PDB file of C-alpha atoms in Angstrom:
ATOM      1  CA  LEU A   1       0.000   0.000   0.000  1.00 73.00           C
ATOM      2  CA  GLY A   2       2.056   2.846  -1.307  1.00 82.00           C
ATOM      3  CA  ARG A   3      -0.493   5.658  -1.255  1.00 89.00           C
ATOM      4  CA  PRO A   4      -3.565   6.728   0.726  1.00 90.00           C
ATOM      5  CA  VAL A   5      -5.681   6.201  -2.419  1.00 93.00           C
ATOM      6  CA  SER A   6      -4.611   2.528  -2.412  1.00 92.00           C
ATOM      7  CA  VAL A   7      -5.974   2.155   1.117  1.00 94.00           C
ATOM      8  CA  VAL A   8      -9.319   3.637   0.092  1.00 95.00           C
ATOM      9  CA  LYS A   9      -9.495   1.425  -3.015  1.00 94.00           C
ATOM     10  CA  GLU A  10      -8.904  -1.729  -0.977  1.00 93.00           C
ATOM     11  CA  LEU A  11     -11.480  -0.746   1.643  1.00 95.00           C
ATOM     12  CA  LEU A  12     -14.032   0.084  -1.061  1.00 95.00           C
ATOM     13  CA  GLU A  13     -13.508  -3.338  -2.617  1.00 92.00           C
ATOM     14  CA  ASN A  14     -14.008  -4.983   0.776  1.00 90.00           C
ATOM     15  CA  ALA A  15     -17.269  -3.076   1.202  1.00 93.00           C
ATOM     16  CA  LEU A  16     -18.528  -4.126  -2.220  1.00 91.00           C
ATOM     17  CA  ASP A  17     -17.531  -7.748  -1.570  1.00 88.00           C
ATOM     18  CA  ALA A  18     -19.727  -7.595   1.547  1.00 90.00           C
ATOM     19  CA  ASP A  19     -22.788  -6.996  -0.672  1.00 91.00           C
ATOM     20  CA  SER A  20     -23.171  -3.398   0.445  1.00 94.00           C
ATOM     21  CA  SER A  21     -25.756  -1.173  -1.176  1.00 94.00           C
ATOM     22  CA  LYS A  22     -24.431   1.976   0.517  1.00 96.00           C
ATOM     23  CA  VAL A  23     -20.798   2.948   1.106  1.00 97.00           C
ATOM     24  CA  THR A  24     -19.568   6.147   2.761  1.00 97.00           C
ATOM     25  CA  VAL A  25     -15.956   7.296   2.462  1.00 96.00           C
ATOM     26  CA  GLN A  26     -14.583   9.929   4.831  1.00 94.00           C
ATOM     27  CA  VAL A  27     -11.148  11.434   4.333  1.00 91.00           C
ATOM     28  CA  GLY A  28      -9.205  13.961   6.350  1.00 84.00           C
ATOM     29  CA  GLY A  29      -9.014  15.078   9.877  1.00 63.00           C
ATOM     30  CA  SER A  30      -7.095  17.817  11.553  1.00 52.00           C
ATOM     31  CA  SER A  31      -5.676  20.480   9.274  1.00 52.00           C
ATOM     32  CA  SER A  32      -2.147  19.350  10.101  1.00 57.00           C
ATOM     33  CA  GLY A  33      -2.708  15.690   9.278  1.00 61.00           C
ATOM     34  CA  GLY A  34      -5.067  15.799   6.326  1.00 68.00           C
ATOM     35  CA  VAL A  35      -5.514  12.637   4.301  1.00 71.00           C
ATOM     36  CA  LEU A  36      -2.909  10.768   6.375  1.00 76.00           C
ATOM     37  CA  GLN A  37      -4.651  11.542   9.652  1.00 87.00           C
ATOM     38  CA  HIS A  38      -8.019   9.883   9.024  1.00 91.00           C
ATOM     39  CA  LEU A  39      -9.615   7.620   6.414  1.00 93.00           C
ATOM     40  CA  SER A  40     -12.777   5.622   6.979  1.00 96.00           C
ATOM     41  CA  VAL A  41     -15.084   3.492   4.872  1.00 97.00           C
ATOM     42  CA  THR A  42     -18.509   2.547   6.200  1.00 98.00           C
ATOM     43  CA  ASP A  43     -20.809   0.058   4.498  1.00 97.00           C
ATOM     44  CA  ASN A  44     -24.164  -1.586   5.158  1.00 97.00           C
ATOM     45  CA  GLY A  45     -22.995  -5.029   4.071  1.00 96.00           C
ATOM     46  CA  LYS A  46     -22.955  -8.433   5.735  1.00 94.00           C
ATOM     47  CA  GLY A  47     -20.622  -7.424   8.538  1.00 95.00           C
ATOM     48  CA  ILE A  48     -17.872  -9.430  10.212  1.00 94.00           C
ATOM     49  CA  SER A  49     -18.595 -11.796  13.082  1.00 92.00           C
ATOM     50  CA  ARG A  50     -17.188 -11.081  16.533  1.00 93.00           C
ATOM     51  CA  ILE A  51     -15.007 -14.190  16.279  1.00 91.00           C
ATOM     52  CA  ASP A  52     -13.688 -13.259  12.822  1.00 91.00           C
ATOM     53  CA  LEU A  53     -12.825  -9.731  13.948  1.00 93.00           C
ATOM     54  CA  LYS A  54      -9.954 -11.107  16.000  1.00 90.00           C
ATOM     55  CA  LYS A  55      -8.238 -12.449  12.889  1.00 88.00           C
ATOM     56  CA  ALA A  56      -9.449  -9.896  10.307  1.00 89.00           C
ATOM     57  CA  ALA A  57      -6.064  -8.164  10.058  1.00 88.00           C
ATOM     58  CA  GLN A  58      -3.908 -11.282  10.079  1.00 81.00           C
ATOM     59  CA  ARG A  59      -1.869 -11.986   6.964  1.00 67.00           C
ATOM     60  CA  PHE A  60      -3.595 -14.378   4.552  1.00 57.00           C
ATOM     61  CA  ALA A  61      -6.855 -14.219   6.508  1.00 54.00           C
ATOM     62  CA  THR A  62      -9.961 -14.523   4.356  1.00 54.00           C
ATOM     63  CA  SER A  63     -13.628 -15.215   4.806  1.00 53.00           C
ATOM     64  CA  LYS A  64     -13.921 -16.273   1.162  1.00 52.00           C
ATOM     65  CA  LEU A  65     -12.571 -19.817   1.491  1.00 52.00           C
ATOM     66  CA  ARG A  66     -13.976 -22.523   3.722  1.00 57.00           C
ATOM     67  CA  VAL A  67     -13.011 -25.573   1.617  1.00 67.00           C
ATOM     68  CA  ALA A  68     -10.608 -26.053  -1.318  1.00 65.00           C
ATOM     69  CA  ASP A  69     -13.421 -26.113  -3.900  1.00 68.00           C
ATOM     70  CA  ASP A  70     -14.294 -22.523  -2.936  1.00 58.00           C
ATOM     71  CA  LEU A  71     -11.304 -21.468  -5.070  1.00 57.00           C
ATOM     72  CA  LYS A  72     -13.335 -22.379  -8.172  1.00 59.00           C
ATOM     73  CA  ARG A  73     -16.213 -20.093  -7.182  1.00 61.00           C
ATOM     74  CA  ILE A  74     -14.539 -16.868  -6.096  1.00 56.00           C
ATOM     75  CA  GLN A  75     -16.458 -13.836  -7.335  1.00 55.00           C
ATOM     76  CA  SER A  76     -14.953 -10.954  -5.450  1.00 54.00           C
ATOM     77  CA  PHE A  77     -12.486  -8.120  -5.754  1.00 53.00           C
ATOM     78  CA  GLY A  78     -10.074  -9.858  -3.407  1.00 54.00           C
ATOM     79  CA  PHE A  79      -9.741 -11.593  -0.107  1.00 51.00           C
ATOM     80  CA  ARG A  80     -11.080  -9.468   2.707  1.00 47.00           C
ATOM     81  CA  GLY A  81      -8.213  -9.311   5.145  1.00 51.00           C
ATOM     82  CA  GLU A  82      -5.111  -9.194   2.988  1.00 77.00           C
ATOM     83  CA  ALA A  83      -5.360  -5.415   2.709  1.00 88.00           C
ATOM     84  CA  LEU A  84      -6.339  -5.060   6.353  1.00 92.00           C
ATOM     85  CA  ALA A  85      -3.133  -6.803   7.417  1.00 91.00           C
ATOM     86  CA  SER A  86      -1.046  -4.468   5.262  1.00 92.00           C
ATOM     87  CA  ILE A  87      -2.884  -1.402   6.517  1.00 94.00           C
ATOM     88  CA  SER A  88      -2.421  -2.429  10.152  1.00 94.00           C
ATOM     89  CA  MET A  89       1.348  -2.555   9.574  1.00 93.00           C
ATOM     90  CA  VAL A  90       1.528   1.137   8.622  1.00 93.00           C
ATOM     91  CA  ALA A  91      -1.426   2.735  10.439  1.00 93.00           C
ATOM     92  CA  LYS A  92      -3.700   2.553  13.433  1.00 94.00           C
ATOM     93  CA  LEU A  93      -6.606   0.360  12.319  1.00 96.00           C
ATOM     94  CA  GLN A  94     -10.014  -0.099  13.919  1.00 98.00           C
ATOM     95  CA  ILE A  95     -12.979  -2.122  12.686  1.00 97.00           C
ATOM     96  CA  VAL A  96     -16.530  -1.811  14.017  1.00 98.00           C
ATOM     97  CA  SER A  97     -18.913  -4.367  12.563  1.00 97.00           C
ATOM     98  CA  ARG A  98     -22.429  -5.613  13.074  1.00 97.00           C
ATOM     99  CA  ARG A  99     -24.026  -8.562  11.350  1.00 94.00           C
ATOM    100  CA  THR A 100     -27.766  -9.137  11.061  1.00 84.00           C
ATOM    101  CA  ALA A 101     -27.413 -11.954  13.585  1.00 85.00           C
ATOM    102  CA  ASP A 102     -25.925  -9.527  16.147  1.00 83.00           C
ATOM    103  CA  LYS A 103     -29.196  -8.463  17.743  1.00 82.00           C
ATOM    104  CA  THR A 104     -27.858  -6.322  20.572  1.00 89.00           C
ATOM    105  CA  CYS A 105     -24.765  -4.490  19.356  1.00 95.00           C
ATOM    106  CA  ALA A 106     -21.828  -4.179  17.003  1.00 97.00           C
ATOM    107  CA  TYR A 107     -18.309  -5.240  17.956  1.00 97.00           C
ATOM    108  CA  LYS A 108     -15.091  -3.241  17.789  1.00 97.00           C
ATOM    109  CA  GLN A 109     -11.500  -4.441  17.373  1.00 97.00           C
ATOM    110  CA  SER A 110      -8.295  -2.400  17.022  1.00 97.00           C
ATOM    111  CA  TYR A 111      -5.070  -3.671  15.466  1.00 95.00           C
ATOM    112  CA  LYS A 112      -1.366  -2.986  15.308  1.00 89.00           C
ATOM    113  CA  ASN A 113       1.124  -4.894  13.165  1.00 84.00           C
ATOM    114  CA  GLY A 114      -1.539  -7.346  12.025  1.00 81.00           C
ATOM    115  CA  LEU A 115      -2.520  -8.330  15.538  1.00 87.00           C
ATOM    116  CA  PRO A 116      -5.505  -7.350  17.653  1.00 93.00           C
ATOM    117  CA  ILE A 117      -4.667  -4.942  20.457  1.00 95.00           C
ATOM    118  CA  GLN A 118      -7.393  -6.321  22.736  1.00 94.00           C
ATOM    119  CA  PRO A 119      -7.776 -10.062  23.420  1.00 92.00           C
ATOM    120  CA  ARG A 120     -11.343 -10.026  22.048  1.00 94.00           C
ATOM    121  CA  ALA A 121     -13.673  -7.695  20.186  1.00 95.00           C
ATOM    122  CA  GLN A 122     -15.509  -5.289  22.464  1.00 96.00           C
ATOM    123  CA  PRO A 123     -19.237  -4.444  22.321  1.00 96.00           C
ATOM    124  CA  SER A 124     -19.837  -1.159  20.545  1.00 96.00           C
ATOM    125  CA  ALA A 125     -22.560   1.018  19.079  1.00 95.00           C
ATOM    126  CA  GLY A 126     -22.935   0.459  15.359  1.00 94.00           C
ATOM    127  CA  LEU A 127     -25.360  -0.111  12.527  1.00 94.00           C
ATOM    128  CA  GLN A 128     -25.579  -3.125  10.224  1.00 96.00           C
ATOM    129  CA  GLY A 129     -22.347  -3.424   8.245  1.00 97.00           C
ATOM    130  CA  THR A 130     -18.753  -2.445   8.849  1.00 97.00           C
ATOM    131  CA  THR A 131     -16.750   0.719   9.471  1.00 98.00           C
ATOM    132  CA  VAL A 132     -13.008   0.498   8.918  1.00 97.00           C
ATOM    133  CA  THR A 133     -11.092   3.466  10.315  1.00 97.00           C
ATOM    134  CA  VAL A 134      -7.464   4.127   9.435  1.00 95.00           C
ATOM    135  CA  GLN A 135      -5.649   6.753  11.460  1.00 93.00           C
ATOM    136  CA  ASP A 136      -2.151   8.170  11.338  1.00 91.00           C
ATOM    137  CA  LEU A 137      -1.289   6.452   8.048  1.00 90.00           C
ATOM    138  CA  PHE A 138       2.455   5.791   7.650  1.00 89.00           C
ATOM    139  CA  TYR A 139       3.093   6.788  11.274  1.00 89.00           C
ATOM    140  CA  ASN A 140       5.975   4.302  11.397  1.00 88.00           C
ATOM    141  CA  VAL A 141       7.346   4.903   7.876  1.00 87.00           C
ATOM    142  CA  ALA A 142       8.728   8.417   8.179  1.00 83.00           C
ATOM    143  CA  HIS A 143       9.920   8.861   4.583  1.00 82.00           C
ATOM    144  CA  ARG A 144       6.546   7.805   3.162  1.00 81.00           C
ATOM    145  CA  LYS A 145       4.646  10.026   5.574  1.00 80.00           C
ATOM    146  CA  ARG A 146       6.783  13.023   4.606  1.00 79.00           C
ATOM    147  CA  ALA A 147       6.214  12.300   0.913  1.00 77.00           C
ATOM    148  CA  PHE A 148       2.425  12.610   1.271  1.00 76.00           C
ATOM    149  CA  GLN A 149       2.115  15.330   3.886  1.00 72.00           C
ATOM    150  CA  LYS A 150       2.479  18.059   1.271  1.00 69.00           C
ATOM    151  CA  LYS A 151       0.363  16.352  -1.399  1.00 75.00           C
ATOM    152  CA  ASP A 152      -3.074  16.340   0.226  1.00 78.00           C
ATOM    153  CA  SER A 153      -4.845  17.899  -2.757  1.00 83.00           C
ATOM    154  CA  VAL A 154      -3.367  15.315  -5.143  1.00 86.00           C
ATOM    155  CA  GLU A 155      -4.406  12.447  -2.864  1.00 87.00           C
ATOM    156  CA  TYR A 156      -7.892  13.883  -2.321  1.00 89.00           C
ATOM    157  CA  GLN A 157      -8.343  14.117  -6.087  1.00 92.00           C
ATOM    158  CA  SER A 158      -7.113  10.536  -6.593  1.00 93.00           C
ATOM    159  CA  ILE A 159      -9.456   9.266  -3.880  1.00 93.00           C
ATOM    160  CA  LEU A 160     -12.370  11.126  -5.452  1.00 94.00           C
ATOM    161  CA  GLU A 161     -11.606   9.545  -8.841  1.00 96.00           C
ATOM    162  CA  VAL A 162     -11.492   6.024  -7.367  1.00 96.00           C
ATOM    163  CA  CYS A 163     -14.789   6.582  -5.544  1.00 95.00           C
ATOM    164  CA  GLN A 164     -16.410   7.903  -8.717  1.00 95.00           C
ATOM    165  CA  ARG A 165     -15.231   4.896 -10.745  1.00 94.00           C
ATOM    166  CA  TYR A 166     -16.746   2.454  -8.263  1.00 92.00           C
ATOM    167  CA  ALA A 167     -19.939   4.491  -7.974  1.00 90.00           C
ATOM    168  CA  ILE A 168     -20.481   4.269 -11.730  1.00 79.00           C
ATOM    169  CA  HIS A 169     -20.240   0.449 -11.771  1.00 67.00           C
TER     170      HIS A 169
END
């Protein structure tokens, strides 16, 4: 994930793979952090189970394959989780998700370096679907962070173009 627009693209694809009919993208934060400070994608899709949240940002984690024959029937943009693992290596990542089966609440899990920060997902307020929040992008990759800090307008424009392309399809 070399650019903030790549993060948004991956999160949009995850939302579409979750059969979402509505996706909201939020970019930016404080005036000093801009596009690197805050990115979030919220969808009204299937959601992620409380148990699966624990492993959602692990490398090679996917909800798409249960048995080997599932490889023949993949119809998605990618494997939900591969991007989340990469994002959690270079940013502060939080997922809040609620499935239809979750009658009482959503669940929240935060990650660092591909691992959950808490031992289990915590109850949280949330609507049906998933919100993935990425904060302080490239906080641990100083040269990459510096490269994008002065290019907010370029990244905003790139993110807008990606969102428009997906909205048209």
